[in-house]
XYZ file of C-alpha atoms in Angstrom:
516
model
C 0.000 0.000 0.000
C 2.985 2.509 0.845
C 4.567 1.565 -2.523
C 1.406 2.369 -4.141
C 0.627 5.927 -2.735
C 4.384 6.720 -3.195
C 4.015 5.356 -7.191
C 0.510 7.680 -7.472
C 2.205 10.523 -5.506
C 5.282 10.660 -8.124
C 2.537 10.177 -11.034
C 0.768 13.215 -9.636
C 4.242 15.630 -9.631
C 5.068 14.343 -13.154
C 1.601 15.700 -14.390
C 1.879 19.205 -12.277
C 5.879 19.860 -13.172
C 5.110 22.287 -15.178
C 2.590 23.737 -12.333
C 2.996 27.549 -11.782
C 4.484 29.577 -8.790
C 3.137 31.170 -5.369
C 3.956 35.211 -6.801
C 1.604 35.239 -9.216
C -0.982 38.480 -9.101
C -4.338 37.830 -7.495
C -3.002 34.692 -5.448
C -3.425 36.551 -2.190
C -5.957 39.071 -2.863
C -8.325 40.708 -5.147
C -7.227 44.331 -6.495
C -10.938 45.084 -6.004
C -11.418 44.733 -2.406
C -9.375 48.576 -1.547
C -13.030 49.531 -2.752
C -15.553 47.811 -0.355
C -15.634 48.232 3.074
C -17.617 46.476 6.341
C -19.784 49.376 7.405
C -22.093 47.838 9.889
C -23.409 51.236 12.306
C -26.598 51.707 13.173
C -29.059 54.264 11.187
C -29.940 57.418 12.850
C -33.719 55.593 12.663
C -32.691 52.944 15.323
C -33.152 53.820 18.738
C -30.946 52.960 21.669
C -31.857 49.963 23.493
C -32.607 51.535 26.864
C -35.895 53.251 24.862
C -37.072 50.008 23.399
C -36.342 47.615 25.541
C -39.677 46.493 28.156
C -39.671 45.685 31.910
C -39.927 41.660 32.936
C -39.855 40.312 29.555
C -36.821 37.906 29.581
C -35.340 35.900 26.727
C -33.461 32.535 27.150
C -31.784 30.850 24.265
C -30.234 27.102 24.182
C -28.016 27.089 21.327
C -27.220 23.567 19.234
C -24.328 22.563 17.451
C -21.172 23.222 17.465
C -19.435 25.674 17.833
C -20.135 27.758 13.950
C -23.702 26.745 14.765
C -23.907 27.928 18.045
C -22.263 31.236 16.861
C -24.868 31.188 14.549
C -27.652 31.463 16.964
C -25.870 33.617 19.408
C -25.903 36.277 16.453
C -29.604 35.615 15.943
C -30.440 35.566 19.764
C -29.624 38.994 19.983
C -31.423 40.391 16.928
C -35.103 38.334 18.217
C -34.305 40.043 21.845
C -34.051 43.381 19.872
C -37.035 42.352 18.079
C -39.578 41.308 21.138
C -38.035 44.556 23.120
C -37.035 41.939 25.718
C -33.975 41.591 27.447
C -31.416 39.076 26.416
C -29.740 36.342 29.235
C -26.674 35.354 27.692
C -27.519 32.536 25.571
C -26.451 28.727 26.921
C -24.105 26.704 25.042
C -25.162 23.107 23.719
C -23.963 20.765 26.219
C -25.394 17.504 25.218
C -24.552 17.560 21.619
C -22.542 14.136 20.573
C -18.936 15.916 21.254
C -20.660 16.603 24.749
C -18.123 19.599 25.132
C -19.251 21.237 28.673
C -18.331 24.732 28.114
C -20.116 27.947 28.723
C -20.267 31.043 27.050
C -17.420 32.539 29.005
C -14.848 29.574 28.394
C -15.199 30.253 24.730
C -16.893 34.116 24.295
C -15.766 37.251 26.297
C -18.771 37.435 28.215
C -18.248 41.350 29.399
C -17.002 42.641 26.394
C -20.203 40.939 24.518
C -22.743 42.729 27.021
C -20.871 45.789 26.823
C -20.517 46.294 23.090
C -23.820 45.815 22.255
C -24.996 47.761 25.435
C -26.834 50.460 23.283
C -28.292 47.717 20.743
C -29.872 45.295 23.488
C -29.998 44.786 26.688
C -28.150 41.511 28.154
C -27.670 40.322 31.543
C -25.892 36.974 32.860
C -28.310 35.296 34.681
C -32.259 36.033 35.394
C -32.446 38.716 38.163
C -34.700 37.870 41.427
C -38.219 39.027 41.465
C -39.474 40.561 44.978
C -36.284 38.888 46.008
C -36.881 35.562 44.545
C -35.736 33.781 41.713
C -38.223 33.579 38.866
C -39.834 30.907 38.083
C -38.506 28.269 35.715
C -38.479 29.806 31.606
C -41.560 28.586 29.414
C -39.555 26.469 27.304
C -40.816 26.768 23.350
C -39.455 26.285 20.023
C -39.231 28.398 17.136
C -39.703 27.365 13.308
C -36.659 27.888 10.807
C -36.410 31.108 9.355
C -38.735 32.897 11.788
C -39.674 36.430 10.566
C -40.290 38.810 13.082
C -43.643 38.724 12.409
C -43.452 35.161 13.354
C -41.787 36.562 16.087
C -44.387 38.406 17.406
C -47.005 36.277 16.986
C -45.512 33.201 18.170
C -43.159 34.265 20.781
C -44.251 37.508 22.242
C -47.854 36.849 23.415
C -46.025 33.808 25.552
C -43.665 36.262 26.454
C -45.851 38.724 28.086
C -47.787 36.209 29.883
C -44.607 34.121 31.581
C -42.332 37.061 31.292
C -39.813 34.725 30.668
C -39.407 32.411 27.518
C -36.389 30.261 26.554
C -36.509 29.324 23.094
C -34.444 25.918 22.560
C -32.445 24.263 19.422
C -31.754 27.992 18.289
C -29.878 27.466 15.170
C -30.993 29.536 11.955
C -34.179 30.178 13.382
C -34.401 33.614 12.045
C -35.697 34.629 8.644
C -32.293 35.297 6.128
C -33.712 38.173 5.202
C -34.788 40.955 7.388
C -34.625 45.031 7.081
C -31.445 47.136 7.143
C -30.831 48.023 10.821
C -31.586 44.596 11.585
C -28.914 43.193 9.494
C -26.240 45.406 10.305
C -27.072 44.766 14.070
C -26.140 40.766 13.056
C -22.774 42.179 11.931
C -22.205 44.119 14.894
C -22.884 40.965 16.802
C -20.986 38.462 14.761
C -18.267 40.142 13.564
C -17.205 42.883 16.425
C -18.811 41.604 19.762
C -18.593 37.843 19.627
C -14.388 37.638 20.224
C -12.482 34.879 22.074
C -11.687 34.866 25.036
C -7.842 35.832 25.583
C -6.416 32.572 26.080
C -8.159 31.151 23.211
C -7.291 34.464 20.825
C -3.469 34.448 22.331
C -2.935 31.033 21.233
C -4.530 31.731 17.737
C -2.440 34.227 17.174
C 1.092 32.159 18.266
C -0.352 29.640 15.035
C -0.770 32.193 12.925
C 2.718 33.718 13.841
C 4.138 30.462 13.469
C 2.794 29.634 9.955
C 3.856 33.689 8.715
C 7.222 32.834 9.960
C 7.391 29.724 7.650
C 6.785 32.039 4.496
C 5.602 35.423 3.315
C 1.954 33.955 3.304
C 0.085 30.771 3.854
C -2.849 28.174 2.927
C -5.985 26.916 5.364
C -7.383 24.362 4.125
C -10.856 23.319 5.646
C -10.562 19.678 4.308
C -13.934 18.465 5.391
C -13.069 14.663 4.790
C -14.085 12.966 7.916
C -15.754 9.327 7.694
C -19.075 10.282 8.942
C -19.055 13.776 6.599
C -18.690 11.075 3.647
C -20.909 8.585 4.816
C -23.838 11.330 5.434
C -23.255 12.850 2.168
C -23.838 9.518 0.250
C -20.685 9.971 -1.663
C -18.119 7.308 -2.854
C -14.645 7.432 -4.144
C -13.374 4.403 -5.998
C -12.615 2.806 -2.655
C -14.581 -0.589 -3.697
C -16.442 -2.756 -1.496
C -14.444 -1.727 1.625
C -15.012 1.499 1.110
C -18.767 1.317 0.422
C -19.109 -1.285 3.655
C -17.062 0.856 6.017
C -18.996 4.112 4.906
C -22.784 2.675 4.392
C -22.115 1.242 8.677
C -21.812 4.798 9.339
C -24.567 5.466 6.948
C -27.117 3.366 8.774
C -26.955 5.694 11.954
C -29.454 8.162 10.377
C -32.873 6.110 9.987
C -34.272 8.491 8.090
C -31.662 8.880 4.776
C -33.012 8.584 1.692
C -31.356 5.890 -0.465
C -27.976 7.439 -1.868
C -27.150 7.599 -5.482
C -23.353 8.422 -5.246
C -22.260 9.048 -8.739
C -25.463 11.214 -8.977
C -24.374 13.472 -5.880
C -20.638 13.652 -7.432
C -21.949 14.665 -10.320
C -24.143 17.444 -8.457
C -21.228 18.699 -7.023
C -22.620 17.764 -3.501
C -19.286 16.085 -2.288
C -16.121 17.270 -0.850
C -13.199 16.983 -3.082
C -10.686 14.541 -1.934
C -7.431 15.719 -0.332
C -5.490 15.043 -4.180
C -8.511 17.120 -5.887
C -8.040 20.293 -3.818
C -4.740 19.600 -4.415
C -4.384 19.849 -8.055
C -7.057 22.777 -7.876
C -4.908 24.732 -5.937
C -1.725 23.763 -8.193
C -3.901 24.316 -11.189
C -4.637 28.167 -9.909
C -0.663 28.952 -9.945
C -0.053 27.940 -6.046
C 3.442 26.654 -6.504
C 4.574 23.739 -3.757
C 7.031 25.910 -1.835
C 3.099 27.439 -0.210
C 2.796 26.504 3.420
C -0.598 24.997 3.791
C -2.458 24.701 7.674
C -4.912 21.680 7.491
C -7.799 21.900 9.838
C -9.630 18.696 9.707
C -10.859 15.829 12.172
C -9.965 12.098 11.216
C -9.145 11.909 7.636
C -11.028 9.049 6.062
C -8.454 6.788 4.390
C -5.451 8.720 6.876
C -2.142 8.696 5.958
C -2.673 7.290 2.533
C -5.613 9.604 1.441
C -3.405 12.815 2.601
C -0.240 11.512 0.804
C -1.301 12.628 -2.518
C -2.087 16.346 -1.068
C 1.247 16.061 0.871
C 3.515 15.181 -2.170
C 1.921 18.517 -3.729
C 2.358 20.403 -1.111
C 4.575 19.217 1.395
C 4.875 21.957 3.557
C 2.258 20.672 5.674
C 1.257 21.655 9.493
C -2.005 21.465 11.684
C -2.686 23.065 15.373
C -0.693 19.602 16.437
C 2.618 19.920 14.402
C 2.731 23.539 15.596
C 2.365 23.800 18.558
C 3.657 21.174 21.671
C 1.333 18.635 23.892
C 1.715 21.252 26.828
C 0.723 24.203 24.782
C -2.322 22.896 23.702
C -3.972 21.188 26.865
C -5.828 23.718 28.092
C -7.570 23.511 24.876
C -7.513 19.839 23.947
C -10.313 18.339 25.680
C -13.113 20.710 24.864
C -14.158 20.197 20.856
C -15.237 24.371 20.955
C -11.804 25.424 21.971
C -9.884 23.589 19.448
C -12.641 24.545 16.869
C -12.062 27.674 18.321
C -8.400 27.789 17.539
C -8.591 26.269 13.545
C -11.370 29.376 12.907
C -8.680 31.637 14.305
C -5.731 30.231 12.313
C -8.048 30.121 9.133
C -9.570 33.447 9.206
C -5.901 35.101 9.911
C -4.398 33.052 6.405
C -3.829 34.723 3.517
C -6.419 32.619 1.425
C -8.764 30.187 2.930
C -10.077 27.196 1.262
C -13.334 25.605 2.250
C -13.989 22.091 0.934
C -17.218 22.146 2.001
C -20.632 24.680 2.720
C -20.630 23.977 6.410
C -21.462 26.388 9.150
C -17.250 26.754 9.984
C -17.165 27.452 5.456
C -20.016 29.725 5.668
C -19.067 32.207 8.693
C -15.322 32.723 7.044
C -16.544 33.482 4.108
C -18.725 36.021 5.427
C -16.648 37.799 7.655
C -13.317 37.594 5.265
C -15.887 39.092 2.925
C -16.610 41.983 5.461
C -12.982 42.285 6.476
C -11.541 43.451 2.959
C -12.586 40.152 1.052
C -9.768 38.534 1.914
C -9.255 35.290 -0.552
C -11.401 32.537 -0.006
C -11.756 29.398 -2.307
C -14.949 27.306 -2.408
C -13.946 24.207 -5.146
C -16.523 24.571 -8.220
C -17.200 21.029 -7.483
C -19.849 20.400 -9.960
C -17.281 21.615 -12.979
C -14.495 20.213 -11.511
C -15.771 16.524 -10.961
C -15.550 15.862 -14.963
C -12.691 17.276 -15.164
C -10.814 14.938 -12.405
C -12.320 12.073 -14.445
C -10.527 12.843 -17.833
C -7.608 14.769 -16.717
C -5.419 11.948 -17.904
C -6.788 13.185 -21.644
C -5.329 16.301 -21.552
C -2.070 18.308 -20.413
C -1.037 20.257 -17.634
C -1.500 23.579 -19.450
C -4.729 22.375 -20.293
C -5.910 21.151 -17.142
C -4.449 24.302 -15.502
C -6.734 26.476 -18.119
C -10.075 24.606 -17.518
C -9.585 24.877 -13.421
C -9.075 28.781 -13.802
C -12.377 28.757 -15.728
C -14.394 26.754 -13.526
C -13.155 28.463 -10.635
C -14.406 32.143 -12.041
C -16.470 33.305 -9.047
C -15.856 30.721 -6.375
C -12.444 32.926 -5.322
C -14.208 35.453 -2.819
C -14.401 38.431 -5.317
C -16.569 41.593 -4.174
C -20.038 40.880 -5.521
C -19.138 37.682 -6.370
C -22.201 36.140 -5.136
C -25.583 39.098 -5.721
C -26.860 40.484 -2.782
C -30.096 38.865 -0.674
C -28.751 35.735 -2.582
C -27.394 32.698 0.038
C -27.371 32.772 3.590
C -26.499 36.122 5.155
C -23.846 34.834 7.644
C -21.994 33.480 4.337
C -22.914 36.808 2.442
C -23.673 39.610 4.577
C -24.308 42.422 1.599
C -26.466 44.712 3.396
C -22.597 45.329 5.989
C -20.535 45.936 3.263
C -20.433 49.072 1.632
C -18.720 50.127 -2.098
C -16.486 52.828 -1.647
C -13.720 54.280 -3.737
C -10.135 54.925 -2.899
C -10.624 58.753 -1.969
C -13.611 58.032 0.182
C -11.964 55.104 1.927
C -11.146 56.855 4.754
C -13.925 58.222 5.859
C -15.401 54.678 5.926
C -12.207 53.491 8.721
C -13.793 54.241 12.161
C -14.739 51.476 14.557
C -16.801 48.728 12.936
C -14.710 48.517 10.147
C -11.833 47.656 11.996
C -10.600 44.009 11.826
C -7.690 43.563 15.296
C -9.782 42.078 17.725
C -7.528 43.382 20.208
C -7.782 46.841 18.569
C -12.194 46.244 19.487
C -11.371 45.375 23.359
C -10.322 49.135 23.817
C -12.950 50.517 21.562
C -16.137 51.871 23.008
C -19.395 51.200 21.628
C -20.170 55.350 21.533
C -22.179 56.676 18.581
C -24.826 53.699 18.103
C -27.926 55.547 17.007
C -31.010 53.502 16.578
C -34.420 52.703 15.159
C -37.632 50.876 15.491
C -38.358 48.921 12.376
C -41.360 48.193 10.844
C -42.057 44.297 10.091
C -43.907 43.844 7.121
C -42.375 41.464 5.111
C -42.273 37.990 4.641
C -39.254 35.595 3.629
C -40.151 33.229 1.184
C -36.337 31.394 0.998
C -37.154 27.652 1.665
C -36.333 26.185 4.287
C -32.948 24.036 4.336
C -31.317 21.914 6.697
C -27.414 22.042 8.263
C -26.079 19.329 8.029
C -22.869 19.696 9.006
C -19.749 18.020 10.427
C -18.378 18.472 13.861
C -14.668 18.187 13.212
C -13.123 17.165 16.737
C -15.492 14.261 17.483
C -13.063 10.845 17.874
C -15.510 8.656 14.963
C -14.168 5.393 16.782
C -15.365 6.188 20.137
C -18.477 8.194 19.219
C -19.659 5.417 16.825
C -18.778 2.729 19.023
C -20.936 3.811 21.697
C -24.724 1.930 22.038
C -25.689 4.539 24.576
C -24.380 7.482 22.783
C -26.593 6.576 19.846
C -29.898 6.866 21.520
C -30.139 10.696 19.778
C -32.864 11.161 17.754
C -31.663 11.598 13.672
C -32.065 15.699 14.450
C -29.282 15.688 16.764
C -27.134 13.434 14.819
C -27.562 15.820 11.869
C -26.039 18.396 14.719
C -23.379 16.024 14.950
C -22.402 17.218 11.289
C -22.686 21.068 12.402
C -19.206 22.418 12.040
């Protein structure tokens, strides 16, 4: 088997010798971004929180997921507080999730700095206060539907609200419409993107990965592989492994009762499959990344290990991960909780100079929306639909020819401004209504607080100058609905699987179980 992989990996460097450099233009960075900016202040129409905000109405949110998820419905727990006038309690992390990680908000989130920034947006408090000196009464637990409009809102959540006074609304993940008015949008950017930061242990060790990769070379790769076992075997995909492969992936398969019947050439085809680790890595070869490029891999258990990664490897073999760059004792503080580590690979990948997401998972989907309102930094999502043919007969044509057709598929999957129209995906992957076109003379005036992107740079910041409105909510969102389905990549497959107690979830939590 090692003489094999080592006989394919020397096949696949013959074919790419001719492969292009990492100093090409337009590697690193679009020559178009200098003219958008984030721009995510409050209209002069929004009012302050403290004139909106009503006495004894209380809002509770249990989160699901993991940890992209969960940011997910942090962001959205703030803007449904702002929209019942209630006050928010900061939201609870999922706890019982697969992973079973058992941290709070204030292991992974500054807590203070979160209440604090968006102090003038909504009101949020720690814990329930005491009423007459007593604790209030246990929350009316309720759920939401996806893509709840405020209207929904109002008439699902805020007549419960005024009777109990307190509601806690539970599996909160995209359960807010994905389209809702200005002010309301920008206040999901101020949320995501300026108030939800690390806490300092988990931001300081970020940063020492990042510092290590930049000292490796003048810039680097993250690659999101997305090529875990149970990411494969959910997806219904297959990739030439035989019967072995379609034994050891349909077990894992059988864990969700309700999956349809899989037709795996057909989702291929439909460009509904990761690529594997030798795909991205002629893609990225094919676009002019040369192998000298450092490339930080943050992944879970690679189906097919060492053997899958060694075509990737031989392409690029300057290869590291959280592990290889930093020691045992470094990262133990971090190493038993999945969120942390998660934590840590969103760091490294939304600090590298272009990020590649083999996947549309929640982790894919909140990079590419905040390197989009950080100066659309580069981010790759594989045309995997186009490319998928062209993997198949790439032994019918040349490099140069190979090289051509990648560069053409890839034509607005490389994180351009306006790449993707705006109102059109889901706004944590494409938050239009934050970014605003500028041009280089009125750059400057568009540089003030929220547009910002050193986290450390927000901690001294004040939140002065919010000025805000009451919106109207009269429209409807007519986006159908869609489940996440995405992968959690820190949860050990062998134990997790193994496990006849840990499989008692019902099929909507397992689908959680793919959330990151």
């Amino acid at each position: 088997m090692i003489f094999l992989s080592s006989f394919l990996s020397l096949s696949l460097i013959r074919f790419v010798k001719h492969g292009g450099g990492s100093s090409k233009n337009g590697l690193w960075g679009s020559k178009l971004s200098k003219y958008y900016v984030g721009c995510s202040n409050a209209s002069n129409k929004f009012p302050a929180a403290e004139a909106v905000t009503r006495r004894e109405r209380y809002l509770m949110i249990g989160t699901s997921g993991g940890l992209n998820q969960q940011r997910t419905g942090i962001t959205d727990a703030v803007v449904a507080a702002r929209i019942l006038n209630a006050t928010l309690v900061v939201p609870k992390l999922d706890q019982r999730s697969f992973w079973k990680d058992a941290s709070n908000f204030g292991d992974i989130f500054d807590v203070n700095w979160f209440i604090s920034f968006l102090s003038k947006d909504v009101k949020i408090i720690k814990e329930l206060p005491k009423k007459g000196g007593k604790p209030f009464r246990g929350p009316y637990t309720m759920r939401v539907p996806r893509k709840c409009t405020p209207r929904c809102y109002q008439t699902r959540v805020l007549p419960v609200l005024l009777k109990k006074h307190v509601v806690q609304l539970t599996k909160f993940d995209y359960r807010l419409a994905n389209k809702l008015e200005t002010d309301l949008q920008k206040l999901r950017c101020r949320v995501n993107y300026h108030a939800l930061i690390f806490t300092h242990p988990i931001q300081d060790m970020g940063d020492k990965l990042i510092h290590r990769m930049k000292e490796k070379g003048k810039h680097f790769i993250a690659l999101h592989l997305r090529y875990e076992p149970d990411m494969l075997a959910f997806s219904g995909c297959y990739y030439g492994g035989g019967e072995k492969e379609r034994k050891e992936l349909g077990t894992i398969r059988k864990r969700w009762k309700t999956l349809h019947i899989s037709n795996p050439d057909k989702a291929r085809r439909q460009g509904r499959c990761p690529l594997t680790p030798e795909e991205v890595g002629l893609m990225l070869r094919a676009l002019d990344y040369g192998s000298d490029v450092h490339i930080y891999v943050a992944s879970g258990e690679i189906y097919g290990g060492d053997e899958s990664l060694a075509p990737l490897k031989a392409l690029f073999p300057n290869f590291h991960s959280k592990e290889t760059l930093a020691s045992k004792e470094e990262l133990e503080p971090f190493s038993l909780f999945s969120s942390r580590m998660a934590a840590l690979d969103f760091i490294v990948c939304d600090g590298s100079d272009a990020f590649v997401a083999n996947n549309n998972g929640n982790m894919a989907r909140m990079l590419a929306g905040r390197r989009r309102y950080f100066g659309h930094k580069r981010t790759l999502r594989p045309n995997a639909k186009k490319l998928y043919s062209l993997f198949l007969n790439r032994a019918n044509m040349t490099w140069e020819q190979f090289s051509l057709k990648v560069h053409s598929h890839q034509r607005g999957f490389l994180g351009e401004p306006k790449e993707v129209r705006p109102g059109r995906g889901e706004f944590h992957e494409n938050p239009s209504a934050c970014i605003c076109e500028t041009t280089k003379a009125m750059r400057g005036k568009h540089s003030g607080l929220l547009s910002q992107t050193n986290a450390d740079d927000q901690h001294r910041k004040s939140n002065s100058g919010h000025s805000i409105s009451e919106p109207t909510y009269n429209r409807t969102d007519k986006e159908p609905d869609w489940s996440d389905m995405d992968y959690e990549e820190y949860t050990p497959l062998s134990k997790s699987l193994s496990s006849s107690t840990d499989m008692d979830y019902e099929d909507s939590e397992l689908e959680d179980f793919l959330s990151d």
